[in-house]
Amino acid sequence: MTLSVIVIARNEAAVLARGLTSVRWADEIIVMDAASTDGTPDIARKLNAKVTTTVDWPGFGAQKNRALDLATGDWVLSLDADEWITPELRAEIERTLAAPGDNVAYKIPRLSSYCGRFMRHSGWWPDYVTRLFRRGAARFSDDLVHERLIVEGAVGTLRESLLHEAIVDLADALEKMNSYSTAGATMQFERGKTASLTSAVAHGAWTFVRTYILRGGFLDGRAGFMLAVSNAEGAYYRYLKLMMLREKRDG
């Protein structure tokens, strides 16, 4: 069985080499670049990736489908630019592709870091993501953000972890919170959802309680509290932005 690795990227020069180096054993690496200005395409080409550049940004799901359409392997492994494969996960993937059985896709537990700390609680572990699949058996949803893989067939589960540097520092946390809350509000607006100041405050407060208390964020120490606040801010601003989109449309 041949394996294609697909990665979407935009200004990922700081992290891309780590992920691509971890999958250089694959039969094919495809990088779909969204008009990066920091040398991302050059880094990808140096690591023998096939690079395609787009000038528009249709959203995470649609961009991943663009990369998927270029894959030629029997199986596809989808990685984000800030993720990487451990030697243990590589070995498990190779064993799995040698005898996949009836499964057409596999979930992988993802271990993510927040400001330098790998989070074992806070709802971040085990964060199962379906990333390994037989080509032709799955497509990504067209969501602007938080896309999901839609699989036609049985899905198995791997044991070894995919590593993910989710948030580098507080500046990164604020930037992603702003970007994701805007995309989330836009999707909800397009689906006819509504919001108010009260619902924004309530969702923010509930998100903090769920992350820090119910999902054991306090067990992650200081980073757990910081993450809970970040999640709460993201929820608050998502609904606040949705409210303002509604008000702008209604005049």
GROMACS .gro file of C-alpha atoms in nm, residues 7-210:
model
  204
    7VAL     CA    1  -0.050   1.927   0.447
    8ILE     CA    2  -0.209   2.269   0.410
    9ALA     CA    3   0.005   2.565   0.507
   10ARG     CA    4   0.016   2.943   0.521
   11ASN     CA    5   0.325   3.113   0.665
   12GLU     CA    6   0.434   2.802   0.855
   13ALA     CA    7   0.812   2.838   0.807
   14ALA     CA    8   0.875   2.815   1.183
   15VAL     CA    9   0.722   2.468   1.220
   16LEU     CA   10   0.679   2.303   0.881
   17ALA     CA   11   1.019   2.132   0.855
   18ARG     CA   12   0.962   1.932   1.174
   19GLY     CA   13   0.640   1.781   1.046
   20LEU     CA   14   0.761   1.712   0.693
   21THR     CA   15   1.084   1.556   0.818
   22SER     CA   16   0.882   1.318   1.035
   23VAL     CA   17   0.702   1.179   0.727
   24ARG     CA   18   0.983   1.172   0.471
   25TRP     CA   19   0.939   0.793   0.463
   26ALA     CA   20   0.600   0.834   0.291
   27ASP     CA   21   0.567   0.768  -0.081
   28GLU     CA   22   0.443   1.119  -0.151
   29ILE     CA   23   0.414   1.450   0.036
   30ILE     CA   24   0.180   1.720  -0.093
   31VAL     CA   25   0.179   2.073   0.049
   32MET     CA   26  -0.107   2.303  -0.045
   33ASP     CA   27   0.025   2.652   0.029
   34ALA     CA   28  -0.204   2.955   0.064
   35ALA     CA   29   0.022   3.231  -0.073
   36SER     CA   30   0.279   3.221   0.209
   37THR     CA   31   0.525   3.510   0.231
   38ASP     CA   32   0.776   3.361   0.475
   39GLY     CA   33   0.947   3.099   0.259
   40THR     CA   34   0.714   2.810   0.346
   41PRO     CA   35   0.705   2.673  -0.013
   42ASP     CA   36   1.087   2.671  -0.036
   43ILE     CA   37   1.115   2.473   0.286
   44ALA     CA   38   0.861   2.222   0.160
   45ARG     CA   39   1.040   2.176  -0.172
   46LYS     CA   40   1.374   2.120   0.001
   47LEU     CA   41   1.210   1.831   0.185
   48ASN     CA   42   1.090   1.679  -0.145
   49ALA     CA   43   0.729   1.784  -0.110
   50LYS     CA   44   0.513   1.862  -0.411
   51VAL     CA   45   0.397   2.220  -0.359
   52THR     CA   46   0.088   2.386  -0.504
   53THR     CA   47   0.014   2.751  -0.424
   54THR     CA   48  -0.331   2.910  -0.414
   55VAL     CA   49  -0.407   3.280  -0.391
   56ASP     CA   50  -0.746   3.248  -0.223
   57TRP     CA   51  -0.848   3.099   0.111
   58PRO     CA   52  -1.172   2.895   0.093
   59GLY     CA   53  -1.147   2.766   0.452
   60PHE     CA   54  -0.971   2.473   0.616
   61GLY     CA   55  -1.201   2.199   0.490
   62ALA     CA   56  -1.207   2.309   0.127
   63GLN     CA   57  -0.831   2.367   0.124
   64LYS     CA   58  -0.768   2.017   0.259
   65ASN     CA   59  -0.991   1.874  -0.012
   66ARG     CA   60  -0.781   2.056  -0.270
   67ALA     CA   61  -0.473   1.882  -0.134
   68LEU     CA   62  -0.658   1.550  -0.120
   69ASP     CA   63  -0.750   1.579  -0.487
   70LEU     CA   64  -0.378   1.583  -0.574
   71ALA     CA   65  -0.294   1.269  -0.375
   72THR     CA   66  -0.217   0.950  -0.566
   73GLY     CA   67  -0.143   0.700  -0.288
   74ASP     CA   68  -0.364   0.411  -0.186
   75TRP     CA   69  -0.389   0.568   0.160
   76VAL     CA   70  -0.373   0.930   0.276
   77LEU     CA   71  -0.240   1.078   0.599
   78SER     CA   72  -0.356   1.434   0.665
   79LEU     CA   73  -0.132   1.648   0.886
   80ASP     CA   74  -0.156   2.006   1.003
   81ALA     CA   75   0.164   2.207   0.961
   82ASP     CA   76   0.220   2.216   1.338
   83GLU     CA   77   0.186   1.838   1.384
   84TRP     CA   78   0.446   1.564   1.358
   85ILE     CA   79   0.476   1.186   1.361
   86THR     CA   80   0.678   0.997   1.623
   87PRO     CA   81   0.886   0.689   1.527
   88GLU     CA   82   0.638   0.477   1.724
   89LEU     CA   83   0.342   0.613   1.529
   90ARG     CA   84   0.526   0.563   1.201
   91ALA     CA   85   0.582   0.196   1.286
   92GLU     CA   86   0.216   0.152   1.379
   93ILE     CA   87   0.100   0.317   1.056
   94GLU     CA   88   0.327   0.092   0.851
   95ARG     CA   89   0.195  -0.218   1.028
   96THR     CA   90  -0.161  -0.099   0.976
   97LEU     CA   91  -0.119  -0.036   0.603
   98ALA     CA   92   0.036  -0.379   0.563
   99ALA     CA   93  -0.286  -0.535   0.699
  100PRO     CA   94  -0.567  -0.276   0.716
  101GLY     CA   95  -0.849  -0.529   0.736
  102ASP     CA   96  -1.198  -0.395   0.675
  103ASN     CA   97  -1.127  -0.046   0.808
  104VAL     CA   98  -1.113   0.239   0.556
  105ALA     CA   99  -0.992   0.498   0.808
  106TYR     CA  100  -0.822   0.526   1.147
  107LYS     CA  101  -0.848   0.762   1.442
  108ILE     CA  102  -0.523   0.872   1.605
  109PRO     CA  103  -0.489   1.008   1.961
  110ARG     CA  104  -0.341   1.357   1.944
  111LEU     CA  105  -0.127   1.501   2.223
  112SER     CA  106  -0.119   1.881   2.203
  113SER     CA  107   0.094   2.143   2.375
  114TYR     CA  108  -0.015   2.482   2.508
  115CYS     CA  109   0.259   2.740   2.566
  116GLY     CA  110   0.521   2.466   2.590
  117ARG     CA  111   0.329   2.215   2.803
  118PHE     CA  112   0.168   1.896   2.672
  119MET     CA  113  -0.186   1.891   2.806
  120ARG     CA  114  -0.309   1.563   2.956
  121HIS     CA  115  -0.644   1.704   3.070
  122SER     CA  116  -0.861   2.010   2.989
  123GLY     CA  117  -1.048   1.813   2.723
  124TRP     CA  118  -0.733   1.796   2.510
  125TRP     CA  119  -0.643   1.433   2.578
  126PRO     CA  120  -0.707   1.191   2.429
  127ASP     CA  121  -0.807   1.409   2.136
  128TYR     CA  122  -0.888   1.150   1.870
  129VAL     CA  123  -0.861   1.281   1.514
  130THR     CA  124  -0.939   1.077   1.203
  131ARG     CA  125  -0.642   1.144   0.976
  132LEU     CA  126  -0.541   0.816   0.812
  133PHE     CA  127  -0.781   0.691   0.544
  134ARG     CA  128  -0.807   0.502   0.220
  135ARG     CA  129  -0.813   0.743  -0.071
  136GLY     CA  130  -1.163   0.764  -0.214
  137ALA     CA  131  -1.330   0.662   0.112
  138ALA     CA  132  -1.340   1.004   0.278
  139ARG     CA  133  -1.364   1.380   0.219
  140PHE     CA  134  -1.333   1.679   0.446
  141SER     CA  135  -1.634   1.891   0.535
  142ASP     CA  136  -1.639   2.239   0.381
  143ASP     CA  137  -1.631   2.416   0.719
  144LEU     CA  138  -1.425   2.735   0.741
  145VAL     CA  139  -1.269   2.608   1.064
  146HIS     CA  140  -1.287   2.293   1.279
  147GLU     CA  141  -1.341   2.083   0.968
  148ARG     CA  142  -1.406   1.711   1.006
  149LEU     CA  143  -1.337   1.407   0.792
  150ILE     CA  144  -1.650   1.241   0.656
  151VAL     CA  145  -1.580   0.869   0.615
  152GLU     CA  146  -1.776   0.610   0.424
  153GLY     CA  147  -1.694   0.284   0.598
  154ALA     CA  148  -1.548   0.138   0.918
  155VAL     CA  149  -1.309   0.346   1.128
  156GLY     CA  150  -1.041   0.182   1.346
  157THR     CA  151  -0.826   0.333   1.621
  158LEU     CA  152  -0.448   0.355   1.649
  159ARG     CA  153  -0.269   0.359   1.985
  160GLU     CA  154   0.041   0.575   1.930
  161SER     CA  155   0.011   0.952   1.957
  162LEU     CA  156   0.025   1.225   1.697
  163LEU     CA  157   0.211   1.525   1.844
  164HIS     CA  158   0.076   1.878   1.801
  165GLU     CA  159   0.215   2.219   1.897
  166ALA     CA  160  -0.125   2.382   1.918
  167ILE     CA  161  -0.034   2.711   2.086
  168VAL     CA  162   0.324   2.840   2.091
  169ASP     CA  163   0.282   3.141   2.322
  170LEU     CA  164   0.024   3.393   2.437
  171ALA     CA  165   0.054   3.599   2.119
  172ASP     CA  166  -0.026   3.287   1.921
  173ALA     CA  167  -0.319   3.210   2.153
  174LEU     CA  168  -0.467   3.556   2.102
  175GLU     CA  169  -0.418   3.547   1.726
  176LYS     CA  170  -0.584   3.207   1.688
  177MET     CA  171  -0.865   3.298   1.927
  178ASN     CA  172  -0.945   3.603   1.715
  179SER     CA  173  -0.921   3.415   1.386
  180TYR     CA  174  -1.119   3.109   1.495
  181SER     CA  175  -1.390   3.309   1.670
  182THR     CA  176  -1.442   3.514   1.353
  183ALA     CA  177  -1.464   3.200   1.137
  184GLY     CA  178  -1.694   3.031   1.390
  185ALA     CA  179  -1.925   3.332   1.403
  186THR     CA  180  -1.937   3.346   1.023
  187MET     CA  181  -2.035   2.979   0.997
  188GLN     CA  182  -2.307   3.017   1.260
  189PHE     CA  183  -2.436   3.331   1.089
  190GLU     CA  184  -2.460   3.147   0.755
  191ARG     CA  185  -2.655   2.870   0.928
  192GLY     CA  186  -2.910   3.114   1.063
  193LYS     CA  187  -2.796   3.110   1.427
  194THR     CA  188  -2.855   3.406   1.658
  195ALA     CA  189  -2.681   3.542   1.967
  196SER     CA  190  -2.707   3.813   2.231
  197LEU     CA  191  -2.478   3.969   2.488
  198THR     CA  192  -2.631   3.739   2.749
  199SER     CA  193  -2.567   3.426   2.543
  200ALA     CA  194  -2.209   3.538   2.473
  201VAL     CA  195  -2.139   3.580   2.846
  202ALA     CA  196  -2.313   3.252   2.929
  203HIS     CA  197  -2.121   3.053   2.667
  204GLY     CA  198  -1.793   3.205   2.780
  205ALA     CA  199  -1.859   3.122   3.145
  206TRP     CA  200  -1.977   2.769   3.066
  207THR     CA  201  -1.671   2.706   2.849
  208PHE     CA  202  -1.440   2.803   3.136
  209VAL     CA  203  -1.622   2.575   3.381
  210ARG     CA  204  -1.626   2.285   3.135
   0.00000   0.00000   0.00000
